[in-house]
C-alpha positions as a printed NumPy array, in Angstrom:
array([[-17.574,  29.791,   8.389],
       [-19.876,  31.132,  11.328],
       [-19.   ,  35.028,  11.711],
       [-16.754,  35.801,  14.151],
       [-18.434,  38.139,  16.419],
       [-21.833,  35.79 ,  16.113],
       [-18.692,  33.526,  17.694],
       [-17.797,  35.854,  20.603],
       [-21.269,  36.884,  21.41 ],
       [-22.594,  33.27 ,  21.594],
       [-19.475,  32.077,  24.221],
       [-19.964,  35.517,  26.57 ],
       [-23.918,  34.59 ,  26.822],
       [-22.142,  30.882,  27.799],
       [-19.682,  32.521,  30.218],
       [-22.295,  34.944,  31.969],
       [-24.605,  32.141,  32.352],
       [-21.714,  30.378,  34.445],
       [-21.148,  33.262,  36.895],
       [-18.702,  35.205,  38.662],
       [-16.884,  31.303,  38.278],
       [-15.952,  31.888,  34.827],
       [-14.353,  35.351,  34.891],
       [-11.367,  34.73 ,  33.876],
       [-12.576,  33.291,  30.711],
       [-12.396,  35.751,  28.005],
       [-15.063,  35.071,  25.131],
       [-13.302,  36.697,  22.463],
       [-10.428,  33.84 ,  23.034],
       [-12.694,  31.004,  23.213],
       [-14.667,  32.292,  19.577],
       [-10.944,  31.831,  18.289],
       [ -9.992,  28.815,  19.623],
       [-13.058,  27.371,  18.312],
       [-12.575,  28.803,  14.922],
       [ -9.439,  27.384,  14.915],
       [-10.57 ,  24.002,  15.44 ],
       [-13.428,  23.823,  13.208],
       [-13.596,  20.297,  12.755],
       [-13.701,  18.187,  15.856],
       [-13.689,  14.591,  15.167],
       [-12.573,  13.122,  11.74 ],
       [-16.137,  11.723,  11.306],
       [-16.942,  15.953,  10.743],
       [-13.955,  16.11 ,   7.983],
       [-15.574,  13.095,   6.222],
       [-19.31 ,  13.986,   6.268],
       [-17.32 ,  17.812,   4.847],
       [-15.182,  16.318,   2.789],
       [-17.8  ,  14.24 ,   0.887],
       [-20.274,  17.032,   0.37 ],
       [-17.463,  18.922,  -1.823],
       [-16.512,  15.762,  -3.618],
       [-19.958,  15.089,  -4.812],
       [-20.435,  18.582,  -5.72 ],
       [-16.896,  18.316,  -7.766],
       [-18.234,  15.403,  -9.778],
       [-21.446,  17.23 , -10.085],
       [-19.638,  20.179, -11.955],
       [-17.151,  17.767, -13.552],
       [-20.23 ,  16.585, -15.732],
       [-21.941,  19.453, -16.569],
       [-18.166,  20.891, -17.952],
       [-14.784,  18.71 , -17.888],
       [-12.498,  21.509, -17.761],
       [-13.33 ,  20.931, -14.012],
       [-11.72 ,  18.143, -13.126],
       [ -9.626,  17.647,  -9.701],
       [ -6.079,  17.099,  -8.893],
       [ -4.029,  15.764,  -5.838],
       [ -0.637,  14.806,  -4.964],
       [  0.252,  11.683,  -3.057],
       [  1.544,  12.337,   0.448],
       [  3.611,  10.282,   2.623],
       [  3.576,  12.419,   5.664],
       [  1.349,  15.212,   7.585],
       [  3.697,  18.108,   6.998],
       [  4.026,  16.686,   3.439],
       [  0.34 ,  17.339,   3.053],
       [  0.117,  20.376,   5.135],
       [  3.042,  22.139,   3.   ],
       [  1.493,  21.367,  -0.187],
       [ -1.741,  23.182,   0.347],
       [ -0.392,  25.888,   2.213],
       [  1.262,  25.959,  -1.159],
       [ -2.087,  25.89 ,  -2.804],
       [ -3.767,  28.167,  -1.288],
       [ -0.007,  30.692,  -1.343],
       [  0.081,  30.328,  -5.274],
       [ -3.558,  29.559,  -6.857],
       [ -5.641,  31.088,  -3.809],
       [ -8.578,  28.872,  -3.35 ],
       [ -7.902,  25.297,  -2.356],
       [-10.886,  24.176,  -4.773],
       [-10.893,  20.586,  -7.014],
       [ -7.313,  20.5  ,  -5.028],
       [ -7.586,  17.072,  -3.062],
       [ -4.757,  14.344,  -1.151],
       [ -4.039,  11.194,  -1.91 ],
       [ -2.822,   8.173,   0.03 ],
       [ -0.689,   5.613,  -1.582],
       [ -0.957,   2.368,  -0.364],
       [  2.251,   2.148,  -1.996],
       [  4.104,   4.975,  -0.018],
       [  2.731,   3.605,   2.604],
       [  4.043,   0.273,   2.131],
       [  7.873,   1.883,   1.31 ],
       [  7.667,   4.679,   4.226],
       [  5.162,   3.906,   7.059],
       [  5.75 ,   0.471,   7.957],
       [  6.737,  -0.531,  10.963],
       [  8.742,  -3.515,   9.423],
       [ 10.829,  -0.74 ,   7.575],
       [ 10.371,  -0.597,   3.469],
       [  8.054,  -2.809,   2.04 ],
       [  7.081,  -3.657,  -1.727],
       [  3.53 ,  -2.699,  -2.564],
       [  1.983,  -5.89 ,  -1.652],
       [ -0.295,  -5.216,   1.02 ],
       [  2.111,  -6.624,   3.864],
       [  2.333,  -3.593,   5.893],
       [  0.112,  -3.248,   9.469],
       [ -3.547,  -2.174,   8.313],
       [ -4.095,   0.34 ,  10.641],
       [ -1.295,   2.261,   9.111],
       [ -3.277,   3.541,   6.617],
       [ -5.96 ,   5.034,   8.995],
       [ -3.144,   6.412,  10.857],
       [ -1.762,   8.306,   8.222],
       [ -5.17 ,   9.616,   7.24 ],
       [ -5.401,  10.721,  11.232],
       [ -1.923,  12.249,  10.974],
       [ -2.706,  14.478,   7.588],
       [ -5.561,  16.11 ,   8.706],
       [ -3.846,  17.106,  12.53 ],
       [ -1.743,  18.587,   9.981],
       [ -4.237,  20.497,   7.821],
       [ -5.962,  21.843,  10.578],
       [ -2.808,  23.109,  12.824],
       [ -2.539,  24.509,   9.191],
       [ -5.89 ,  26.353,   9.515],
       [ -5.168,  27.675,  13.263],
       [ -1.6  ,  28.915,  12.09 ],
       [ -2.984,  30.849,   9.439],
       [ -6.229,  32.432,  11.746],
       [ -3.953,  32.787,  14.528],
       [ -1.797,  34.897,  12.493],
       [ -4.778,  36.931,  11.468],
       [ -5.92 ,  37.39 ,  14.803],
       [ -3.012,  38.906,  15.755],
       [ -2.749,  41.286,  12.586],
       [ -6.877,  42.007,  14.072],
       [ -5.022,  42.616,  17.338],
       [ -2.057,  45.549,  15.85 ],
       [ -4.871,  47.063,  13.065],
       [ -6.606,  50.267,  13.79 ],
       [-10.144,  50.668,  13.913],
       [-10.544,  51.445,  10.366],
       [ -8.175,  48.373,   9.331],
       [-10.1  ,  45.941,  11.422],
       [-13.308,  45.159,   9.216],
       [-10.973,  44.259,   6.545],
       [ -9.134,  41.563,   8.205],
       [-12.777,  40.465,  10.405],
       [-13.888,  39.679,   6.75 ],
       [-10.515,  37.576,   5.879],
       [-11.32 ,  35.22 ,   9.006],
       [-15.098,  35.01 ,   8.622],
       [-14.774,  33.973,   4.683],
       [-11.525,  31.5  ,   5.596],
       [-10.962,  28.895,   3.71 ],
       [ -9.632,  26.131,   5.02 ],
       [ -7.078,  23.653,   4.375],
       [ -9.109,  21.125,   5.023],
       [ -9.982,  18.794,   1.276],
       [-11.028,  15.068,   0.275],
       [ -8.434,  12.352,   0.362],
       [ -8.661,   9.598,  -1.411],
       [ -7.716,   6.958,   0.13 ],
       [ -5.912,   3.52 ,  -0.855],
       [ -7.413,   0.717,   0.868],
       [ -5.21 ,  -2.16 ,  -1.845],
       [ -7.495,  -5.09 ,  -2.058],
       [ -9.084,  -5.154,   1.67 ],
       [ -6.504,  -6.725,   3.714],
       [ -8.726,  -9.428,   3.92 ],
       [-12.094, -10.937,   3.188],
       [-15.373,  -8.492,   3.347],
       [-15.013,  -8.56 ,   6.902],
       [-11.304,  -7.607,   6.768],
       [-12.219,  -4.21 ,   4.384],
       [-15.568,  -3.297,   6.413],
       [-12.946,  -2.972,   9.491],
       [-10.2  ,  -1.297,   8.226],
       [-12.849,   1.477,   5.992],
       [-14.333,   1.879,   9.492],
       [-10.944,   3.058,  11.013],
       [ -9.858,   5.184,   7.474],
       [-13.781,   6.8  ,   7.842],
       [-13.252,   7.495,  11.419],
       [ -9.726,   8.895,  10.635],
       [-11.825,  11.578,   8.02 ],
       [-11.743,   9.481,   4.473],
       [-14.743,  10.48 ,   2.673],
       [-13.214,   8.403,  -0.534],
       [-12.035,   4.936,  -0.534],
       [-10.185,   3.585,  -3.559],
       [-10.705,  -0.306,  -3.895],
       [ -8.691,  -2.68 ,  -6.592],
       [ -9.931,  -6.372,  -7.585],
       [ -6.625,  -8.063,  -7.176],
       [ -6.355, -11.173,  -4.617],
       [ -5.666,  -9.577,  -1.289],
       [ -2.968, -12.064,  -0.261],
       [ -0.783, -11.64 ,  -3.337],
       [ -1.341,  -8.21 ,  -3.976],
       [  1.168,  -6.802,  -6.376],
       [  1.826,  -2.791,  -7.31 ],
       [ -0.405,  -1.953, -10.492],
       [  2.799,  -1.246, -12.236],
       [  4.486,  -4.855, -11.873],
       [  3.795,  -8.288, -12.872],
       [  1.974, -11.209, -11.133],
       [ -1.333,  -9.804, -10.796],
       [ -4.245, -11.816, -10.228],
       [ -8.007, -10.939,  -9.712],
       [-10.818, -12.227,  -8.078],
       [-14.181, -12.974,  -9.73 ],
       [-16.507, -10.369,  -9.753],
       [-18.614, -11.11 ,  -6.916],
       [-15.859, -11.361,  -4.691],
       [-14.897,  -7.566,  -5.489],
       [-18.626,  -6.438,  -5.231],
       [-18.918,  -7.607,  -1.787],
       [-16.052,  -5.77 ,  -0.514],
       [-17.578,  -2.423,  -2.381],
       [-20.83 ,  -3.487,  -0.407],
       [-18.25 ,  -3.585,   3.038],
       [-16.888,  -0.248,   2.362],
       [-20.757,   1.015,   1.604],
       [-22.142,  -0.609,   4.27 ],
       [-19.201,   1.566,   6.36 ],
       [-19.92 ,   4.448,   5.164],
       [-23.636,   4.451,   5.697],
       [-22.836,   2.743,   9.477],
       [-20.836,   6.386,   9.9  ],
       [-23.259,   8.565,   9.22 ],
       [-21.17 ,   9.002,   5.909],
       [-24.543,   8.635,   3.453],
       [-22.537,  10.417,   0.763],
       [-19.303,   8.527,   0.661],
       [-17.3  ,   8.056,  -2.446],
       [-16.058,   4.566,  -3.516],
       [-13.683,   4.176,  -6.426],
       [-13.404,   0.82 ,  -8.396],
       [-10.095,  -0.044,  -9.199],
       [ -9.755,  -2.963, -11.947],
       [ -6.487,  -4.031, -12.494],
       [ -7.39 ,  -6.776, -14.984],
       [ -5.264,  -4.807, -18.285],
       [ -2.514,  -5.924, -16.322],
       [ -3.536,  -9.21 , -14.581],
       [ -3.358, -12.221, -16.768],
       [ -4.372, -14.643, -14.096],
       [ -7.368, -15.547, -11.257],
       [ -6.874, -17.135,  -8.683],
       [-10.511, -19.134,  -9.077],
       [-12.701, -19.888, -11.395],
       [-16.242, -17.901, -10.992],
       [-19.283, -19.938,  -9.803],
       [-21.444, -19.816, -12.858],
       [-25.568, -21.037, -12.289],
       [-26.198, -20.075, -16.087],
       [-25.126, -19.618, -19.18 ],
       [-24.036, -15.507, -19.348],
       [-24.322, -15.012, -15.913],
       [-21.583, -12.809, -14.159],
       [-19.584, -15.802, -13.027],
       [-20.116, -17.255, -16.741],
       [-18.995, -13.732, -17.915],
       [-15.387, -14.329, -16.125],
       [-14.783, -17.47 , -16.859],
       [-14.981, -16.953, -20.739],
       [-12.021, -15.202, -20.68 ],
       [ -9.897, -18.059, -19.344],
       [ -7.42 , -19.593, -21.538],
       [ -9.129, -23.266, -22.044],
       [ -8.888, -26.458, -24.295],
       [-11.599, -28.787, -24.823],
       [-10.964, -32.381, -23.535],
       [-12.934, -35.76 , -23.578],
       [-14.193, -37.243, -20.195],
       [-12.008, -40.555, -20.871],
       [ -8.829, -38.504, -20.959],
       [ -8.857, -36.944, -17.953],
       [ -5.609, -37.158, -15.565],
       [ -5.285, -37.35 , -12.018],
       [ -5.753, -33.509, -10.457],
       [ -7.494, -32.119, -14.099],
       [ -9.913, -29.003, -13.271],
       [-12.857, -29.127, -15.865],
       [-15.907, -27.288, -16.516],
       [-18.598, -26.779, -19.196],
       [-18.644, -24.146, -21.625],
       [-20.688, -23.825, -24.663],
       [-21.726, -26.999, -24.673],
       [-18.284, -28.205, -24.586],
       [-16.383, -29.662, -21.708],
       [-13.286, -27.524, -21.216],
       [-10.098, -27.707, -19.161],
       [ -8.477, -24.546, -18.039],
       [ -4.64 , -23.864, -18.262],
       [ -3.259, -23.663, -14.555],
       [  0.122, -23.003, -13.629],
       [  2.286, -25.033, -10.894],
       [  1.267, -22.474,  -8.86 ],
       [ -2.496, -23.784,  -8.853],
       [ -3.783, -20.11 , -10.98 ],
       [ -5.488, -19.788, -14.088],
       [ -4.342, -17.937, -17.312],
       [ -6.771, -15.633, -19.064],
       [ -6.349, -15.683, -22.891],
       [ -3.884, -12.67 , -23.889],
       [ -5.123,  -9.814, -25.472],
       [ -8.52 , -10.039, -22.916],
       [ -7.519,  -7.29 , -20.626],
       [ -9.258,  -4.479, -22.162],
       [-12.452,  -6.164, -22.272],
       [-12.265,  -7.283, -19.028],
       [-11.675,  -3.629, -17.548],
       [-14.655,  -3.068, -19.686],
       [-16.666,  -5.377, -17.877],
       [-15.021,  -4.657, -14.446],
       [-16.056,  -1.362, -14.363],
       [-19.334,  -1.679, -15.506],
       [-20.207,  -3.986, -13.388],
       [-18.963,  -1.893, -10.641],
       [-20.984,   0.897, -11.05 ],
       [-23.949,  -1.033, -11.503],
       [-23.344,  -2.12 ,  -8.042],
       [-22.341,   0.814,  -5.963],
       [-19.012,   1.795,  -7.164],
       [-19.205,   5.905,  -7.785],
       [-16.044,   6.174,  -9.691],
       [-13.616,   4.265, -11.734],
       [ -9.899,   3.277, -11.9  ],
       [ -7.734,   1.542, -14.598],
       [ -3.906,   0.755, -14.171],
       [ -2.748,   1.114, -17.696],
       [  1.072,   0.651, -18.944],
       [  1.392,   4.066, -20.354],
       [ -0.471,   7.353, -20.137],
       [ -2.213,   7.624, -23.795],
       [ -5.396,   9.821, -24.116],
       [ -7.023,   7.099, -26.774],
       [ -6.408,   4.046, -25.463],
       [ -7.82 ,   5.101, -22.   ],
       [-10.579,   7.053, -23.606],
       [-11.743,   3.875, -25.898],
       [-12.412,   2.402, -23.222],
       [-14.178,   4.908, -21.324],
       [-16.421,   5.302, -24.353],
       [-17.227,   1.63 , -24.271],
       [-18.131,   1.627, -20.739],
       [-20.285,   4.994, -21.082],
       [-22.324,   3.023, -23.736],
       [-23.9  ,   1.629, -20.603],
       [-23.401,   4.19 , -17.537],
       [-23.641,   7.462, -19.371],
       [-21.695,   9.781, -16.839],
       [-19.278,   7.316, -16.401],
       [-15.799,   8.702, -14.881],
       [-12.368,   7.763, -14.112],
       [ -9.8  ,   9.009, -11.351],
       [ -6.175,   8.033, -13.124],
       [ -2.892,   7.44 , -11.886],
       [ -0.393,   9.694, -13.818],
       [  2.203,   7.587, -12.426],
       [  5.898,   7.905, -11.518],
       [  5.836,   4.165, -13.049],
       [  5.538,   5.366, -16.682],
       [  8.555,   7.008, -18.533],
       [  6.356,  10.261, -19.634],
       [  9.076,  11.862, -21.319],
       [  9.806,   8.315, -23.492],
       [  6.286,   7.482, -23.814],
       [  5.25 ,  10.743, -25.127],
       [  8.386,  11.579, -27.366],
       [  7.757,   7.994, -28.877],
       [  4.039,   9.013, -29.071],
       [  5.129,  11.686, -31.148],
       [  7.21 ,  10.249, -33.619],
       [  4.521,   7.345, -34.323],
       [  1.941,  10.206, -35.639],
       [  4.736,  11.701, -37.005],
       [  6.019,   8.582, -38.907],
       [  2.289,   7.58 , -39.862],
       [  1.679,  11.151, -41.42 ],
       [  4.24 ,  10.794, -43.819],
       [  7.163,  13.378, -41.966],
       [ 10.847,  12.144, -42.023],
       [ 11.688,  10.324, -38.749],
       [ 14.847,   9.511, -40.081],
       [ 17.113,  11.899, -37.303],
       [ 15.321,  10.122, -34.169],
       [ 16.158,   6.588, -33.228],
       [ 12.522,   5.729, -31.776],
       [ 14.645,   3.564, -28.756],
       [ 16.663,   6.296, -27.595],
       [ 14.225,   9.226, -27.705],
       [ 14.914,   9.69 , -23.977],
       [ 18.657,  10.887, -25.249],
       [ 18.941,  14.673, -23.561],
       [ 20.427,  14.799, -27.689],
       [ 16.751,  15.299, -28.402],
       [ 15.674,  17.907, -25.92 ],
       [ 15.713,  21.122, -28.413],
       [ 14.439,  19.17 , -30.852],
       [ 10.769,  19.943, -32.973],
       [  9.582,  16.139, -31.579],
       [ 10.742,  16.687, -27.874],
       [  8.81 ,  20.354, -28.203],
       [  5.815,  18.74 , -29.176],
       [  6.106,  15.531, -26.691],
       [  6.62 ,  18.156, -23.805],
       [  3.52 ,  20.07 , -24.688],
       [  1.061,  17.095, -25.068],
       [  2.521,  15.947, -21.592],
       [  1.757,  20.106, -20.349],
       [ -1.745,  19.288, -21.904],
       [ -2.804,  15.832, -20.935],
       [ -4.999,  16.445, -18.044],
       [ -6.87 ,  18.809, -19.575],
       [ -7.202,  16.601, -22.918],
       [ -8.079,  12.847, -20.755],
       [-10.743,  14.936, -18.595],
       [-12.215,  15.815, -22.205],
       [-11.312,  12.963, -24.189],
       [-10.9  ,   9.62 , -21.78 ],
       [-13.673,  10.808, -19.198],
       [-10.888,  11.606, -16.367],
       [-12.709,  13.72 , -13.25 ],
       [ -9.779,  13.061, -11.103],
       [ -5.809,  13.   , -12.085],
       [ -3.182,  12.165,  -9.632],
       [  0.408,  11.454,  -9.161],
       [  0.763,   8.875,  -6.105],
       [  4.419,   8.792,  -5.16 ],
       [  5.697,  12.75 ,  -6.291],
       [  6.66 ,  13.407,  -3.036],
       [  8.677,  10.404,  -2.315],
       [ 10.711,  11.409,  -5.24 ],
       [ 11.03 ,  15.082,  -4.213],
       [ 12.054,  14.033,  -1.192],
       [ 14.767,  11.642,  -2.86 ],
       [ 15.429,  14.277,  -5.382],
       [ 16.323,  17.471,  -3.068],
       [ 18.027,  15.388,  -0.422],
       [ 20.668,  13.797,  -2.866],
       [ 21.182,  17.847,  -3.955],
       [ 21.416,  18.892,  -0.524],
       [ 23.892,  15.96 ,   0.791],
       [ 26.024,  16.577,  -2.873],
       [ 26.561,  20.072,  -2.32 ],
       [ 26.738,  20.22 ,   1.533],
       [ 29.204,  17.115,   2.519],
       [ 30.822,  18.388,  -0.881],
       [ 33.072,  22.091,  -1.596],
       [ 29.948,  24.147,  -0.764],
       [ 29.806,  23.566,   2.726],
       [ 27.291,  25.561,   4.362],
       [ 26.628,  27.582,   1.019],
       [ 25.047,  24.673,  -0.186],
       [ 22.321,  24.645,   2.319],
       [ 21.844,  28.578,   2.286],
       [ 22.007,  29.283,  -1.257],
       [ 20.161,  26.161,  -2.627],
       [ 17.603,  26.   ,   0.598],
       [ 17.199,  28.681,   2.871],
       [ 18.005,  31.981,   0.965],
       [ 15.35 ,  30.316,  -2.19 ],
       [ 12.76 ,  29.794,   1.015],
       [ 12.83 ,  33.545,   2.189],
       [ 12.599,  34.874,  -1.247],
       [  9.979,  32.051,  -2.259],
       [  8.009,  33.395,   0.94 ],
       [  7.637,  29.442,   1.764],
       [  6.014,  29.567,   5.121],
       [  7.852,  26.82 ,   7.347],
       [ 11.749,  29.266,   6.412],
       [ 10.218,  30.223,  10.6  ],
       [  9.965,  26.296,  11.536],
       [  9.223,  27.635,  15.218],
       [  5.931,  29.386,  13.886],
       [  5.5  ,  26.372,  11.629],
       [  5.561,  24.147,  14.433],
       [  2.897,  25.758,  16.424],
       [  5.124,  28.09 ,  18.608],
       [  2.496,  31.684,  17.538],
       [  0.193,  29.153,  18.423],
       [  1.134,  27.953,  22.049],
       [  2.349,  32.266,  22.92 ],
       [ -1.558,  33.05 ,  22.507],
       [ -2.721,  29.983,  24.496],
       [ -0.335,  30.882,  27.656],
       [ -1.841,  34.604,  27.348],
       [ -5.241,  33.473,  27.05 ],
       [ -4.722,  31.317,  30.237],
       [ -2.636,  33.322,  32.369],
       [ -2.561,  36.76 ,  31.22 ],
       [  0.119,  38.808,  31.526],
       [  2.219,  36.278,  33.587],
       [  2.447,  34.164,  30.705],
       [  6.142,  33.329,  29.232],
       [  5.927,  33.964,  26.049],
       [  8.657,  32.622,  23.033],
       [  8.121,  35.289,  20.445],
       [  9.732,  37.874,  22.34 ],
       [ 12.182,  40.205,  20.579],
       [ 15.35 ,  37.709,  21.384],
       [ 14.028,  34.844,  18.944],
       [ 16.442,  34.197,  16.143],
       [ 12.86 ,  33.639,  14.065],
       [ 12.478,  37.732,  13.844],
       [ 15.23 ,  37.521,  11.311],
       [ 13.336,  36.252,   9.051],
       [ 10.744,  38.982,   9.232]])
């Protein structure tokens, strides 16, 4: 950050240019509003934003105990509040990063009220909400300097250089978010139009998936259908071609496959020869060889080895891959993306296992060497089930007795003090350390945690306040735990920018400015 009396000097040698026109403008006030508004346009939080996730990926492969984190975020405050948190508890806001769920989204942000994650809400509500978290990261970055102007204000001389170092070594609140564009609302066109509006909004990451963008389907459910290869590579050319349109030559594109998952296409690849790309895809369809003079009415055919093959199609008009294909097609998916301008990978698995995601990552670093994955650790999977039951198979297959666990009801609170559940719990603690070492994982994320906080506190709020408790439940189980938590927003009128407007009225009219903070505001209380 650019020191803050370089700042002051700089606007008086502005203000004195102006004349006798500008007294009234005090330079010291303009050096702070400008500090407190470091980033004008969302274009400046991407080009910013970028620069520190390339650097992250940078460090991420010279040591993988550095990989990143984020939380999915439904809301600007959500976002604010969570690295305010950050930067409260862990003091640096470094390899911290947001994500946006297409998927919260979808259930939250839609104007046609909840929606299942299937790309039907309004596309522009994704840049919006992009727009909306970073208002809220930076009125999170003038709070904070505000309030340390005004401690610069109170301090003695000697206390002064102290708290002038604090704002000229602020860190902002300002990180990457990755955001989820589904499968491009659209054709290549569609996607280059709606990255241009997420870029614009301050994305510096775009997360892409393969699925048909008309019967898009949440990773975690059934249905799922992809599109052949080249049909996915020209959208990652869209977003790229956005990117480098925006001045954004640094932008970060993740490749999402979703083919573990997806048993169908919705068309068979053009093919021009034998192992092409298109030839590639199409081998992994579920096909009988036919004879010419048995051909019905309608009957899709196509060469293949020599042979002439029909593929199975459902009512529906898709085609079936063969089963047990999805692994090697994520293989293939993702190699194939980073050969052509992908920077970073995504599978959807069905459960969070450290080898299964990692044999595959080893298979695709065979051919791109640094090859790395940002992962969902989803709400979807059962992580206490999966794990407990991940447990009791090593267990069972190293020759311990199993024989006090039913493997089908591990979830039973019955188990909770149990040696198993101790053991489950710590290899959940563990696993983002052990998939960033093991499976090749830079980036780990949760997408919908905050939709379920949300869920989760207000059913204990609403239980204990329209219950016995009364107003106890709100005071003991909210307010008194946010003043002895320190959480920030326990004075919602500072929160909401009211520090902030007090010093705006006195910078513009002095000492006939009326103020809020004065000694009758119920927010003192909670000093």
């Amino acid at each position: 950050m650019t020191n803050y009396r370089a700042n002051i000097d700089e606007a008086a040698t502005l203000i004195n240019a102006e004349g006798s026109a500008w007294n009234a403008i005090n330079p010291e006030s303009v050096a702070r509003m400008r500090l407190q508004n470091r980033f004008k346009t969302g274009l400046d939080i991407a080009k910013y934003t970028a620069k520190i996730m390339r650097e992250d990926m940078d460090n991420y492969d010279k040591d993988s105990s550095q990989y990143t984190q984020s939380l999915g975020c439904w809301h600007g405050f959500i976002g604010q509040q969570k690295m305010i948190s950050i930067k409260k508890h862990l003091l640096t806001t470094k390899r911290r990063y947001l994500y946006l769920s297409g998927w919260m989204v979808a259930a939250l942000r839609s104007e046609f009220g909840p929606l299942p994650d299937q790309s039907m809400h309004e596309k522009t509500s994704v840049a919006s909400l992009i727009k909306e978290l970073y208002t809220f990261l930076r009125q999170a970055d003038a709070r904070e300097l505000g309030g340390l102007f005004r401690q610069l204000d109170a301090a003695s001389e000697g206390d002064k250089p102290a708290i002038q170092a604090q704002i000229d070594n602020f860190e902002t609140h300002v990180v990457p978010i990755i955001a989820d564009i589904d499968a491009g609302f659209g054709n290549e066109e569609a996607t280059y139009l709606m990255a241009k509006q997420m870029i614009e909004a301050g994305a510096c990451c775009i997360q892409l998936e393969n699925q048909v963008s008309d019967v898009k389907q949440c990773g975690h459910q059934d249905g799922k259908v992809t599109v052949p290869h080249v049909e996915f590579l020209a959208k990652i050319n869209a977003v790229r071609y956005a990117f480098l349109e925006l001045g954004i030559d640094d932008g970060v594109i993740v490749a999402r496959t979703d083919s573990l998952g997806a048993g169908l296409t919705q068309k068979i690849a053009v093919t021009s020869e034998a192992g092409d790309l298109g030839d590639k895809y199409n081998s992994f369809l579920e096909v009988e060889a036919v004879d010419a003079a048995n051909l019905e009415n309608g009957d899709v055919v196509f060469q293949q080895n020599g042979q002439l093959v029909k593929p199975a199609r459902l009512p529906n008009g898709l085609f079936k891959f063969r089963a047990g294909t999805g692994e090697e097609r994520c293989v293939l998916d993702c190699i194939t993306s980073l050969q052509n301008g992908a920077d970073l990978l995504w599978i959807e698995t069905e459960k969070p296992h450290v080898a299964q995601i990692g044999g595959m990552v080893n298979k695709i670093r065979e051919t791109i060497p640094n090859a790395k994955l940002v992962y969902n650790n989803s709400p979807s999977f059962n992580w206490t089930l999966n794990f407990r039951q991940q447990v009791f198979d090593a267990m069972q297959e190293s020759g311990q007795d199993v024989s006090a666990y039913d493997r089908d009801k591990l979830m039973s609170i019955d188990y909770d003090n149990t040696e198993l559940a101790v053991q489950a719990d710590e290899k959940i603690r563990t696993f983002q350390a052990d998939a960033a070492r093991e499976a090749g994982i830079f980036h780990h994320l949760i997408t919908l945690p905050t939709y379920h906080t949300a869920a989760l506190s207000t059913d204990n709020l609403a239980k204990e306040y329209f219950g016995e408790q009364g107003m106890l439940g709100y005071v003991a189980n909210v307010q008194r735990k946010e003043i002895r938590q320190g959480i920030a927003c326990v004075k919602h009128q500072n929160m909401a920018g009211s520090d902030m407007g007090d010093d705006h009225k006195e910078y513009f009219s002095g000492d006939q400015a009326l103020k809020a903070s004065g000694k009758d505001n119920t927010m003192n209380q909670f000093s």
